[in-house]
XYZ file of C-alpha atoms in Angstrom:
298
model
C 8.358 -18.233 -18.347
C 11.477 -16.465 -17.251
C 11.375 -13.794 -14.757
C 12.924 -11.344 -16.627
C 9.350 -11.551 -18.541
C 7.272 -11.159 -15.115
C 9.124 -8.390 -13.937
C 7.561 -5.485 -15.277
C 4.402 -6.825 -16.228
C 1.425 -4.715 -15.100
C -2.226 -6.352 -14.534
C -5.257 -4.471 -14.150
C -8.201 -6.076 -12.966
C -11.754 -4.827 -12.785
C -14.882 -5.398 -10.777
C -15.669 -6.039 -7.444
C -16.963 -8.443 -4.568
C -15.618 -12.151 -4.318
C -14.942 -12.326 -7.824
C -12.276 -9.738 -8.069
C -11.561 -10.320 -4.901
C -10.504 -14.096 -6.541
C -8.561 -12.652 -8.913
C -6.650 -10.512 -6.974
C -5.498 -12.738 -4.452
C -4.731 -15.404 -6.998
C -2.337 -12.664 -8.529
C -0.623 -11.914 -4.695
C 2.952 -13.061 -5.746
C 2.646 -10.505 -8.378
C 2.839 -7.718 -5.470
C 2.800 -3.545 -6.574
C 2.725 -4.968 -10.343
C -1.310 -5.826 -9.264
C -3.754 -3.126 -9.313
C -7.703 -3.784 -8.792
C -10.417 -1.569 -9.797
C -12.960 -1.749 -7.631
C -16.908 -1.100 -7.963
C -17.681 1.322 -5.099
C -21.996 1.384 -6.236
C -23.181 -1.242 -3.848
C -26.312 -0.308 -1.905
C -26.859 -3.562 -0.037
C -25.864 -5.529 3.823
C -23.718 -3.375 6.015
C -21.956 -1.414 3.475
C -25.666 0.016 2.287
C -26.613 0.569 5.844
C -23.370 2.864 6.302
C -24.196 4.741 3.512
C -27.951 5.410 3.913
C -26.796 6.998 7.459
C -23.442 8.236 6.390
C -23.379 8.718 3.018
C -19.955 8.303 0.721
C -18.645 5.407 -1.716
C -19.424 1.852 -0.827
C -16.641 -0.338 1.400
C -18.053 -3.524 0.679
C -16.047 -4.659 -2.247
C -13.055 -3.148 -1.537
C -12.909 -4.690 2.292
C -13.700 -8.038 0.429
C -10.852 -7.543 -2.017
C -8.180 -6.511 0.827
C -9.393 -9.642 2.935
C -8.775 -12.501 0.300
C -5.155 -10.963 -0.320
C -3.834 -11.221 3.439
C -1.700 -13.342 3.370
C -0.412 -13.090 6.955
C -3.406 -13.616 9.635
C -3.066 -10.918 12.950
C -4.700 -9.773 15.735
C -5.036 -6.883 12.821
C -6.908 -8.844 9.738
C -9.063 -10.420 12.797
C -10.553 -7.466 13.752
C -10.794 -6.043 9.978
C -12.705 -9.496 8.870
C -14.647 -9.509 12.360
C -18.975 -9.733 11.961
C -20.977 -8.277 14.341
C -23.972 -10.858 15.806
C -27.021 -10.054 17.775
C -30.349 -8.037 18.090
C -28.755 -4.500 18.374
C -27.758 -1.948 15.896
C -24.544 -3.395 15.056
C -25.877 -6.740 13.778
C -24.715 -7.554 10.654
C -22.132 -4.859 10.105
C -19.008 -5.598 9.058
C -16.068 -3.883 11.299
C -13.378 -3.716 8.048
C -16.528 -1.447 6.875
C -16.643 0.350 9.964
C -12.862 0.933 10.225
C -13.085 2.189 6.351
C -16.001 4.633 6.986
C -13.588 6.318 10.458
C -10.690 6.404 8.153
C -12.141 8.099 4.651
C -13.425 10.645 7.599
C -10.017 11.273 9.113
C -8.425 11.500 5.676
C -8.449 13.835 2.962
C -9.510 11.181 0.394
C -11.031 7.210 0.237
C -8.071 6.217 -1.327
C -6.087 7.473 1.594
C -7.525 4.990 4.047
C -7.728 1.978 1.950
C -4.069 2.672 1.815
C -3.614 2.757 5.224
C -5.412 -0.691 6.100
C -2.824 -1.992 3.301
C -0.061 -0.904 5.383
C -1.422 -2.446 8.180
C -2.779 -5.188 6.494
C 0.903 -5.899 4.699
C -1.345 -5.953 1.440
C 0.930 -5.704 -1.380
C -1.405 -5.054 -4.906
C -3.198 -1.737 -5.040
C -6.674 -1.285 -4.529
C -8.348 1.844 -5.966
C -11.891 2.488 -5.618
C -12.963 3.016 -9.395
C -14.239 6.803 -7.835
C -13.889 8.466 -5.038
C -17.452 10.153 -5.454
C -20.820 8.523 -4.323
C -22.970 7.265 -6.675
C -25.439 4.393 -7.123
C -26.445 1.981 -10.721
C -29.444 2.684 -12.183
C -31.319 0.633 -15.050
C -33.301 1.583 -17.798
C -35.899 -0.953 -18.464
C -37.431 -1.860 -22.170
C -40.766 -0.579 -20.842
C -38.962 2.727 -19.849
C -39.055 2.428 -15.559
C -36.027 3.638 -14.244
C -34.536 1.256 -11.068
C -31.758 2.739 -9.599
C -30.079 0.682 -6.527
C -27.628 -2.441 -7.186
C -29.717 -4.445 -5.418
C -32.560 -3.814 -7.695
C -30.928 -4.351 -10.540
C -29.987 -7.415 -9.723
C -33.997 -8.209 -8.801
C -35.347 -7.475 -12.854
C -37.176 -9.808 -14.006
C -35.013 -9.274 -17.445
C -32.170 -7.488 -18.788
C -32.337 -4.237 -18.674
C -32.630 -1.362 -22.002
C -28.920 -0.034 -20.566
C -27.252 1.061 -17.282
C -25.701 4.164 -15.987
C -24.254 6.035 -13.068
C -26.654 8.515 -11.243
C -25.099 10.935 -10.332
C -22.526 11.038 -13.150
C -18.705 11.162 -11.154
C -15.568 10.958 -12.511
C -13.114 8.567 -11.794
C -9.840 8.034 -9.738
C -7.346 9.401 -11.269
C -5.103 6.435 -9.800
C -7.775 4.351 -11.581
C -7.166 6.118 -15.003
C -3.107 6.566 -14.672
C -2.703 2.170 -13.897
C -5.491 1.193 -16.479
C -3.173 3.903 -19.126
C -0.159 2.306 -17.826
C -1.317 -1.744 -17.674
C 0.016 -4.690 -19.640
C -2.945 -7.077 -18.805
C -6.373 -5.656 -18.568
C -8.772 -8.456 -17.005
C -12.531 -7.979 -16.928
C -14.529 -10.265 -14.696
C -14.979 -13.192 -13.042
C -18.010 -11.805 -10.372
C -21.736 -10.576 -11.177
C -21.807 -9.197 -14.542
C -24.248 -6.088 -14.588
C -23.578 -4.943 -10.806
C -19.758 -5.831 -10.074
C -18.117 -5.089 -13.616
C -19.634 -2.690 -15.663
C -20.202 0.361 -12.820
C -16.586 0.480 -13.782
C -16.590 0.881 -17.274
C -19.831 2.974 -16.835
C -17.355 5.897 -15.809
C -16.268 7.864 -19.196
C -12.622 8.560 -17.739
C -11.883 4.705 -17.546
C -14.233 4.844 -21.073
C -11.769 6.662 -22.557
C -8.833 5.141 -20.948
C -9.727 1.693 -22.327
C -10.748 2.728 -25.687
C -6.688 3.927 -25.887
C -4.784 1.399 -24.064
C -2.262 -0.755 -25.294
C -2.763 -3.205 -23.040
C -4.248 -6.487 -24.075
C -7.896 -7.414 -22.308
C -9.266 -10.618 -21.135
C -12.839 -11.341 -20.337
C -13.080 -14.098 -17.377
C -16.311 -16.174 -17.648
C -17.842 -17.535 -14.472
C -18.367 -20.903 -13.733
C -21.592 -21.120 -13.184
C -24.956 -19.363 -14.666
C -25.897 -16.039 -12.350
C -29.290 -15.790 -10.464
C -31.037 -12.417 -11.979
C -31.239 -10.594 -15.450
C -27.331 -11.695 -15.947
C -27.837 -15.109 -16.094
C -30.225 -14.227 -18.807
C -27.174 -12.891 -21.267
C -24.777 -14.531 -23.422
C -21.375 -14.567 -23.473
C -22.074 -12.830 -26.985
C -24.215 -9.853 -25.409
C -21.801 -9.617 -22.029
C -18.596 -9.274 -24.888
C -20.991 -6.530 -26.541
C -22.000 -4.408 -23.263
C -18.207 -4.261 -22.432
C -16.960 -3.608 -25.958
C -19.826 -0.599 -25.993
C -18.519 0.905 -22.914
C -15.172 0.652 -23.898
C -15.837 3.003 -26.834
C -15.662 0.173 -29.506
C -12.358 -1.255 -28.162
C -12.033 -4.941 -29.188
C -11.796 -7.461 -26.471
C -8.455 -9.808 -26.717
C -8.972 -12.554 -25.070
C -11.462 -14.980 -23.284
C -10.180 -16.896 -20.794
C -12.789 -20.148 -19.992
C -13.407 -23.574 -18.821
C -15.048 -24.125 -21.765
C -14.573 -23.855 -25.361
C -17.284 -20.982 -27.003
C -17.730 -22.000 -30.772
C -20.523 -19.322 -31.001
C -17.416 -16.694 -30.463
C -16.178 -14.664 -33.550
C -12.647 -16.032 -34.736
C -11.320 -12.196 -33.622
C -11.952 -13.398 -29.866
C -8.554 -15.694 -28.605
C -9.675 -18.628 -26.433
C -7.471 -19.457 -23.568
C -9.936 -22.546 -22.519
C -8.705 -24.457 -19.113
C -9.633 -26.070 -15.954
C -10.526 -22.909 -13.659
C -12.702 -24.804 -10.602
C -12.193 -25.384 -7.488
C -12.148 -29.553 -6.218
C -14.158 -28.050 -3.689
C -16.788 -25.919 -5.433
C -16.965 -26.507 -8.780
C -18.800 -22.836 -9.021
C -15.713 -20.793 -7.956
C -11.917 -20.319 -9.772
C -9.458 -21.671 -7.618
C -6.954 -19.331 -7.608
C -4.022 -21.516 -8.566
C -5.662 -22.502 -11.681
C -6.632 -18.576 -11.883
C -2.903 -17.643 -12.172
C -1.714 -20.036 -14.247
C -4.654 -18.769 -16.660
C -2.943 -15.372 -16.498
C 0.500 -16.650 -16.601
C -0.973 -17.630 -19.902
C -1.585 -15.046 -21.119
C 1.739 -12.998 -20.191
C 3.653 -15.177 -22.094
C 1.601 -14.810 -24.985
C 1.702 -11.357 -25.297
């Protein structure tokens, strides 16, 4: 593949947690051509504790993505990744989460805080929160119960009837612009209900994806998820995504195993994707190869 064919390719990866961080780190060679649109609804762990006392958006997924994009270890990166241990109130808190919270309080916008950290740690891909307004993930069960909070959704005993954001919030304008300008859009891998879906629930992003001319690819997990998402078939996940994109059909499935049950409309890119050390974790070089193949087929 020639340098010219990749020079203008704009890639947007959507999701959260370790999955999105893995994708972004695999594409770090593309630098500022890559944008991660990150979910901001986490309410567990250090992030949840900060939100409970300070309010604001969830920083944990963005911190995780930045961590995985650090290519030059430094004192700054060590500080950003530090996690407190002990018996006091700081136990379990990640210093990166606290730094982002403090910078958010000093800045006009959360995105300004993220960009300050990116510059400090020499992270070239863009990291954009799905929204700069706080909101929580909520689910309605088939029995009519309403479940609030990502951690509670993950603990459901059954697949929910539907998800929504409470309150409804606008998407970050830079996230919408990145999607509109993208050539490739990647969904996943990662926690389907709590990392991928929250971004797609935003009305502005739904409309941007609906009219996008990009090639949209869904990257499957290498192992079955725990919780209700683990009971969802791949066809169901694709249906949920396409419904949230106002009917926009996903073009390609990047998977390690051929999926004979899928309709012929889906192009399947079947490749070895697993890390040699952990078969449930995507290998960065193999992921990059998969995306390179996707770009070459545009």
